[in-house]
């Protein structure tokens, strides 16, 4: 019997507030019709006001979770998020080498409230080990700057950084533009060896953007897991996240979560 498509193994940190991390990933994959499995890298203590603690899990536990999924359920795509340290990056890179499933790599470095989620010394490990293994890399502007050393302050900067990351081995790069100053417009740029795709929309005036990057990467992974071309998967994920931001419920006193479940309530 052929296994159904749409299986996504998520390797990332847990967010107790439910807005980002594994919790956001599972919601996004589920809402887009996939099956989400997880290997948690760290337990974070956080809410909409910020990250109040990070507790990494032992490397052998991270590996055991992933192997339990891969050896039984299997996966059609892997999505990585918060890794935290050089050692976890090395562990996850080794896991990626054991499966032919494409990897969507979200190079998480800093939480929405400013708390670092990746050690400074681990940036080089992400550059050397994760970028070349990425079927799709999804950096925001500061992450792209850290990985390439290039300034990303406008669309041309996004383009240059995206091309540099392709040259480092990524198969496709989604350069997110939320951190790029652009007035009333946000532009995300998908760069592939075959060309580029612009995803442009109005900047939504809201503080409910916690977990946007996690959600977008996981939504992309869901589409890729279903066998969709990267351009289609990214476009559908982008539309899903834009609506989730628009419908954000306004929870908490800080950076609130998106409305991941909006598809079940209809437009």
mmCIF file of C-alpha atoms in Angstrom:
data_model
loop_
_atom_site.group_PDB
_atom_site.id
_atom_site.type_symbol
_atom_site.label_atom_id
_atom_site.label_comp_id
_atom_site.label_asym_id
_atom_site.label_seq_id
_atom_site.Cartn_x
_atom_site.Cartn_y
_atom_site.Cartn_z
ATOM 1 C CA UNK A 1 0.000 0.000 0.000
ATOM 2 C CA UNK A 2 1.387 3.382 -0.987
ATOM 3 C CA UNK A 3 1.796 5.808 1.902
ATOM 4 C CA UNK A 4 -0.264 8.993 1.619
ATOM 5 C CA UNK A 5 1.515 12.192 0.793
ATOM 6 C CA UNK A 6 1.575 15.194 3.059
ATOM 7 C CA UNK A 7 3.706 13.858 5.909
ATOM 8 C CA UNK A 8 5.910 16.524 7.499
ATOM 9 C CA UNK A 9 8.514 15.858 10.173
ATOM 10 C CA UNK A 10 9.023 19.067 12.165
ATOM 11 C CA UNK A 11 12.315 19.465 14.035
ATOM 12 C CA UNK A 12 12.024 22.594 16.165
ATOM 13 C CA UNK A 13 11.511 24.061 19.615
ATOM 14 C CA UNK A 14 8.287 24.084 21.615
ATOM 15 C CA UNK A 15 6.486 27.376 22.367
ATOM 16 C CA UNK A 16 4.382 27.205 25.528
ATOM 17 C CA UNK A 17 2.309 30.145 24.292
ATOM 18 C CA UNK A 18 1.265 28.219 21.191
ATOM 19 C CA UNK A 19 2.020 31.017 18.746
ATOM 20 C CA UNK A 20 5.327 29.881 17.284
ATOM 21 C CA UNK A 21 7.603 26.852 17.234
ATOM 22 C CA UNK A 22 6.292 23.317 17.005
ATOM 23 C CA UNK A 23 2.807 24.377 18.039
ATOM 24 C CA UNK A 24 2.481 26.813 15.133
ATOM 25 C CA UNK A 25 4.095 24.286 12.800
ATOM 26 C CA UNK A 26 1.631 21.527 13.656
ATOM 27 C CA UNK A 27 -1.341 23.855 13.242
ATOM 28 C CA UNK A 28 -0.181 25.102 9.847
ATOM 29 C CA UNK A 29 0.571 21.652 8.454
ATOM 30 C CA UNK A 30 -2.751 20.317 9.723
ATOM 31 C CA UNK A 31 -4.766 23.210 8.318
ATOM 32 C CA UNK A 32 -3.181 22.626 4.908
ATOM 33 C CA UNK A 33 -4.105 18.968 4.888
ATOM 34 C CA UNK A 34 -0.849 17.371 5.981
ATOM 35 C CA UNK A 35 0.184 15.039 8.766
ATOM 36 C CA UNK A 36 2.544 16.681 11.245
ATOM 37 C CA UNK A 37 5.045 14.688 13.308
ATOM 38 C CA UNK A 38 7.644 16.247 15.592
ATOM 39 C CA UNK A 39 11.108 16.018 17.053
ATOM 40 C CA UNK A 40 11.377 18.740 19.685
ATOM 41 C CA UNK A 41 14.800 20.348 20.144
ATOM 42 C CA UNK A 42 14.074 22.527 23.176
ATOM 43 C CA UNK A 43 11.331 23.506 25.586
ATOM 44 C CA UNK A 44 10.871 27.269 25.717
ATOM 45 C CA UNK A 45 9.006 29.188 28.378
ATOM 46 C CA UNK A 46 7.272 31.966 26.503
ATOM 47 C CA UNK A 47 4.109 33.910 25.897
ATOM 48 C CA UNK A 48 3.215 36.982 23.863
ATOM 49 C CA UNK A 49 5.463 39.118 26.098
ATOM 50 C CA UNK A 50 8.647 37.213 25.279
ATOM 51 C CA UNK A 51 10.856 34.207 25.909
ATOM 52 C CA UNK A 52 11.480 33.650 29.603
ATOM 53 C CA UNK A 53 13.578 30.495 29.425
ATOM 54 C CA UNK A 54 15.040 27.931 27.032
ATOM 55 C CA UNK A 55 15.730 24.317 28.008
ATOM 56 C CA UNK A 56 17.439 22.248 25.279
ATOM 57 C CA UNK A 57 16.681 18.552 25.095
ATOM 58 C CA UNK A 58 19.537 16.026 25.043
ATOM 59 C CA UNK A 59 20.881 15.309 21.558
ATOM 60 C CA UNK A 60 20.040 11.631 21.853
ATOM 61 C CA UNK A 61 16.416 12.528 22.598
ATOM 62 C CA UNK A 62 16.212 14.761 19.525
ATOM 63 C CA UNK A 63 17.629 11.958 17.388
ATOM 64 C CA UNK A 64 15.400 9.300 18.949
ATOM 65 C CA UNK A 65 12.253 11.324 18.259
ATOM 66 C CA UNK A 66 13.170 11.818 14.621
ATOM 67 C CA UNK A 67 14.218 8.220 14.112
ATOM 68 C CA UNK A 68 10.983 6.943 15.669
ATOM 69 C CA UNK A 69 9.053 8.925 13.063
ATOM 70 C CA UNK A 70 11.284 8.206 10.079
ATOM 71 C CA UNK A 71 11.576 4.478 10.768
ATOM 72 C CA UNK A 72 7.828 3.941 11.097
ATOM 73 C CA UNK A 73 5.663 6.698 9.635
ATOM 74 C CA UNK A 74 8.167 8.172 7.201
ATOM 75 C CA UNK A 75 7.999 11.698 5.860
ATOM 76 C CA UNK A 76 7.531 13.568 2.598
ATOM 77 C CA UNK A 77 9.226 16.739 3.838
ATOM 78 C CA UNK A 78 11.224 17.858 6.843
ATOM 79 C CA UNK A 79 10.819 21.315 8.363
ATOM 80 C CA UNK A 80 13.484 22.625 10.708
ATOM 81 C CA UNK A 81 13.104 25.579 13.033
ATOM 82 C CA UNK A 82 14.846 26.491 16.272
ATOM 83 C CA UNK A 83 18.044 24.462 16.625
ATOM 84 C CA UNK A 84 19.892 26.581 19.157
ATOM 85 C CA UNK A 85 23.427 25.207 19.212
ATOM 86 C CA UNK A 86 26.211 23.866 17.027
ATOM 87 C CA UNK A 87 25.641 20.410 18.436
ATOM 88 C CA UNK A 88 21.948 20.380 17.526
ATOM 89 C CA UNK A 89 22.715 21.731 14.054
ATOM 90 C CA UNK A 90 25.203 18.910 13.527
ATOM 91 C CA UNK A 91 22.703 16.357 14.833
ATOM 92 C CA UNK A 92 19.904 17.573 12.579
ATOM 93 C CA UNK A 93 22.159 17.779 9.520
ATOM 94 C CA UNK A 94 23.079 14.132 10.077
ATOM 95 C CA UNK A 95 19.387 13.229 10.325
ATOM 96 C CA UNK A 96 18.619 15.018 7.063
ATOM 97 C CA UNK A 97 21.217 12.862 5.357
ATOM 98 C CA UNK A 98 19.233 9.732 6.275
ATOM 99 C CA UNK A 99 16.095 10.674 4.329
ATOM 100 C CA UNK A 100 15.506 11.680 0.703
ATOM 101 C CA UNK A 101 12.678 13.982 1.787
ATOM 102 C CA UNK A 102 13.286 17.654 0.934
ATOM 103 C CA UNK A 103 14.023 19.966 3.845
ATOM 104 C CA UNK A 104 12.449 23.360 4.466
ATOM 105 C CA UNK A 105 14.996 25.139 6.644
ATOM 106 C CA UNK A 106 13.873 28.137 8.684
ATOM 107 C CA UNK A 107 17.145 29.504 10.133
ATOM 108 C CA UNK A 108 15.602 30.733 13.374
ATOM 109 C CA UNK A 109 17.966 33.077 15.196
ATOM 110 C CA UNK A 110 15.963 35.569 17.276
ATOM 111 C CA UNK A 111 12.484 35.425 18.797
ATOM 112 C CA UNK A 112 9.930 38.109 17.992
ATOM 113 C CA UNK A 113 10.626 39.791 21.332
ATOM 114 C CA UNK A 114 14.383 39.864 20.742
ATOM 115 C CA UNK A 115 15.530 36.787 22.708
ATOM 116 C CA UNK A 116 18.340 34.908 20.909
ATOM 117 C CA UNK A 117 17.375 31.392 19.837
ATOM 118 C CA UNK A 118 20.650 30.468 18.118
ATOM 119 C CA UNK A 119 24.104 30.736 19.640
ATOM 120 C CA UNK A 120 26.389 33.146 17.809
ATOM 121 C CA UNK A 121 28.877 30.372 17.215
ATOM 122 C CA UNK A 122 26.162 28.252 15.587
ATOM 123 C CA UNK A 123 25.549 30.682 12.708
ATOM 124 C CA UNK A 124 28.548 29.282 10.844
ATOM 125 C CA UNK A 125 27.250 25.751 11.405
ATOM 126 C CA UNK A 126 23.885 26.717 9.913
ATOM 127 C CA UNK A 127 25.675 28.274 6.942
ATOM 128 C CA UNK A 128 27.872 25.230 6.338
ATOM 129 C CA UNK A 129 25.537 22.379 7.280
ATOM 130 C CA UNK A 130 21.920 23.486 6.926
ATOM 131 C CA UNK A 131 21.955 25.843 3.941
ATOM 132 C CA UNK A 132 23.401 23.234 1.541
ATOM 133 C CA UNK A 133 20.787 20.727 2.713
ATOM 134 C CA UNK A 134 17.836 23.087 2.210
ATOM 135 C CA UNK A 135 15.339 22.306 -0.506
ATOM 136 C CA UNK A 136 13.865 25.637 0.554
ATOM 137 C CA UNK A 137 15.516 28.156 2.888
ATOM 138 C CA UNK A 138 13.272 30.809 4.492
ATOM 139 C CA UNK A 139 15.371 33.579 6.105
ATOM 140 C CA UNK A 140 14.145 37.007 7.135
ATOM 141 C CA UNK A 141 16.405 39.987 6.409
ATOM 142 C CA UNK A 142 18.512 39.851 9.615
ATOM 143 C CA UNK A 143 19.003 36.097 9.247
ATOM 144 C CA UNK A 144 20.031 36.481 5.610
ATOM 145 C CA UNK A 145 22.485 39.205 6.597
ATOM 146 C CA UNK A 146 24.021 36.949 9.248
ATOM 147 C CA UNK A 147 24.357 34.072 6.813
ATOM 148 C CA UNK A 148 25.753 36.057 3.870
ATOM 149 C CA UNK A 149 27.379 39.170 5.300
ATOM 150 C CA UNK A 150 25.337 41.237 2.846
ATOM 151 C CA UNK A 151 23.061 44.154 3.714
ATOM 152 C CA UNK A 152 19.379 43.433 3.126
ATOM 153 C CA UNK A 153 17.590 46.782 3.220
ATOM 154 C CA UNK A 154 15.533 46.672 0.023
ATOM 155 C CA UNK A 155 14.422 44.389 -2.790
ATOM 156 C CA UNK A 156 17.821 44.484 -4.458
ATOM 157 C CA UNK A 157 19.378 43.414 -1.169
ATOM 158 C CA UNK A 158 16.893 40.556 -0.897
ATOM 159 C CA UNK A 159 17.796 39.498 -4.420
ATOM 160 C CA UNK A 160 21.555 39.594 -3.815
ATOM 161 C CA UNK A 161 21.283 37.676 -0.544
ATOM 162 C CA UNK A 162 18.974 35.113 -2.108
ATOM 163 C CA UNK A 163 21.425 34.501 -4.939
ATOM 164 C CA UNK A 164 24.297 34.231 -2.459
ATOM 165 C CA UNK A 165 22.393 31.598 -0.493
ATOM 166 C CA UNK A 166 21.702 29.658 -3.697
ATOM 167 C CA UNK A 167 25.443 29.736 -4.314
ATOM 168 C CA UNK A 168 25.956 28.298 -0.826
ATOM 169 C CA UNK A 169 23.885 25.280 -1.836
ATOM 170 C CA UNK A 170 20.230 25.973 -1.089
ATOM 171 C CA UNK A 171 17.941 24.733 -3.862
ATOM 172 C CA UNK A 172 15.501 27.618 -3.375
ATOM 173 C CA UNK A 173 15.383 30.643 -1.086
ATOM 174 C CA UNK A 174 12.340 32.545 0.143
ATOM 175 C CA UNK A 175 13.655 35.949 1.214
ATOM 176 C CA UNK A 176 11.054 37.275 3.643
ATOM 177 C CA UNK A 177 10.537 41.017 3.548
ATOM 178 C CA UNK A 178 8.723 41.773 6.785
ATOM 179 C CA UNK A 179 11.856 43.298 8.320
ATOM 180 C CA UNK A 180 12.643 45.347 5.216
ATOM 181 C CA UNK A 181 11.509 48.955 5.348
ATOM 182 C CA UNK A 182 8.952 49.414 2.610
ATOM 183 C CA UNK A 183 6.182 51.656 3.772
ATOM 184 C CA UNK A 184 2.784 50.113 3.211
ATOM 185 C CA UNK A 185 3.990 47.130 1.174
ATOM 186 C CA UNK A 186 5.720 43.880 2.094
ATOM 187 C CA UNK A 187 7.566 41.903 -0.568
ATOM 188 C CA UNK A 188 8.740 38.331 -0.138
ATOM 189 C CA UNK A 189 11.054 37.117 -2.896
ATOM 190 C CA UNK A 190 11.363 33.483 -3.943
ATOM 191 C CA UNK A 191 14.674 32.869 -5.705
ATOM 192 C CA UNK A 192 15.392 29.611 -7.546
ATOM 193 C CA UNK A 193 17.882 28.591 -10.228
ATOM 194 C CA UNK A 194 15.021 29.051 -12.714
ATOM 195 C CA UNK A 195 14.236 32.650 -11.767
ATOM 196 C CA UNK A 196 12.358 34.598 -9.139
ATOM 197 C CA UNK A 197 8.809 35.142 -7.943
ATOM 198 C CA UNK A 198 7.592 38.237 -6.099
ATOM 199 C CA UNK A 199 4.896 37.889 -3.465
ATOM 200 C CA UNK A 200 3.623 41.345 -2.631
ATOM 201 C CA UNK A 201 0.892 42.560 -0.329
ATOM 202 C CA UNK A 202 -0.107 45.383 2.006
ATOM 203 C CA UNK A 203 1.691 45.662 5.321
ATOM 204 C CA UNK A 204 -0.872 44.780 7.974
ATOM 205 C CA UNK A 205 -0.823 47.097 10.976
ATOM 206 C CA UNK A 206 -0.847 44.624 13.852
ATOM 207 C CA UNK A 207 1.305 43.376 16.713
ATOM 208 C CA UNK A 208 -0.110 39.870 16.251
ATOM 209 C CA UNK A 209 2.781 38.514 14.205
ATOM 210 C CA UNK A 210 4.290 36.027 16.657
ATOM 211 C CA UNK A 211 5.205 32.833 14.828
ATOM 212 C CA UNK A 212 4.797 34.238 11.330
ATOM 213 C CA UNK A 213 8.090 32.772 10.126
ATOM 214 C CA UNK A 214 7.460 29.361 11.670
ATOM 215 C CA UNK A 215 3.984 29.261 10.200
ATOM 216 C CA UNK A 216 5.112 30.263 6.720
ATOM 217 C CA UNK A 217 7.918 27.704 6.587
ATOM 218 C CA UNK A 218 5.636 24.912 7.789
ATOM 219 C CA UNK A 219 2.907 25.889 5.360
ATOM 220 C CA UNK A 220 5.509 25.704 2.582
ATOM 221 C CA UNK A 221 6.594 22.281 3.849
ATOM 222 C CA UNK A 222 3.004 21.054 3.751
ATOM 223 C CA UNK A 223 2.683 21.967 0.084
ATOM 224 C CA UNK A 224 6.053 20.476 -0.790
ATOM 225 C CA UNK A 225 5.104 17.303 1.083
ATOM 226 C CA UNK A 226 2.086 17.009 -1.196
ATOM 227 C CA UNK A 227 4.424 17.102 -4.175
ATOM 228 C CA UNK A 228 3.604 20.624 -5.314
ATOM 229 C CA UNK A 229 6.266 22.649 -7.155
ATOM 230 C CA UNK A 230 8.074 25.010 -4.805
ATOM 231 C CA UNK A 231 6.569 28.070 -6.515
ATOM 232 C CA UNK A 232 3.038 26.755 -5.945
ATOM 233 C CA UNK A 233 3.708 25.613 -2.387
ATOM 234 C CA UNK A 234 5.188 28.992 -1.466
ATOM 235 C CA UNK A 235 2.385 31.001 -3.067
ATOM 236 C CA UNK A 236 -0.301 28.985 -1.283
ATOM 237 C CA UNK A 237 1.553 29.186 2.023
ATOM 238 C CA UNK A 238 1.988 32.938 1.617
ATOM 239 C CA UNK A 239 -1.743 33.422 1.056
ATOM 240 C CA UNK A 240 -2.580 31.229 4.060
ATOM 241 C CA UNK A 241 -0.287 33.210 6.367
ATOM 242 C CA UNK A 242 -1.499 36.594 5.112
ATOM 243 C CA UNK A 243 -5.070 35.665 5.982
ATOM 244 C CA UNK A 244 -3.966 34.209 9.347
ATOM 245 C CA UNK A 245 -2.367 37.562 10.188
ATOM 246 C CA UNK A 246 -5.457 39.485 9.116
ATOM 247 C CA UNK A 247 -7.650 37.281 11.317
ATOM 248 C CA UNK A 248 -5.327 37.266 14.349
ATOM 249 C CA UNK A 249 -7.435 37.084 17.527
ATOM 250 C CA UNK A 250 -5.434 39.625 19.531
ATOM 251 C CA UNK A 251 -4.469 37.328 22.383
ATOM 252 C CA UNK A 252 -2.088 38.443 25.119
ATOM 253 C CA UNK A 253 -0.477 41.754 25.926
ATOM 254 C CA UNK A 254 2.462 41.576 23.512
ATOM 255 C CA UNK A 255 3.124 40.001 20.124
ATOM 256 C CA UNK A 256 0.066 37.822 19.720
ATOM 257 C CA UNK A 257 -0.389 34.635 17.660
ATOM 258 C CA UNK A 258 -1.953 34.303 14.238
ATOM 259 C CA UNK A 259 -5.289 32.655 13.538
ATOM 260 C CA UNK A 260 -3.937 29.364 12.251
ATOM 261 C CA UNK A 261 -7.369 27.768 12.126
ATOM 262 C CA UNK A 262 -9.088 30.314 9.900
ATOM 263 C CA UNK A 263 -9.699 27.793 7.053
ATOM 264 C CA UNK A 264 -12.110 25.767 9.186
ATOM 265 C CA UNK A 265 -14.246 28.869 9.721
ATOM 266 C CA UNK A 266 -14.184 29.877 6.072
ATOM 267 C CA UNK A 267 -13.630 33.314 4.648
#
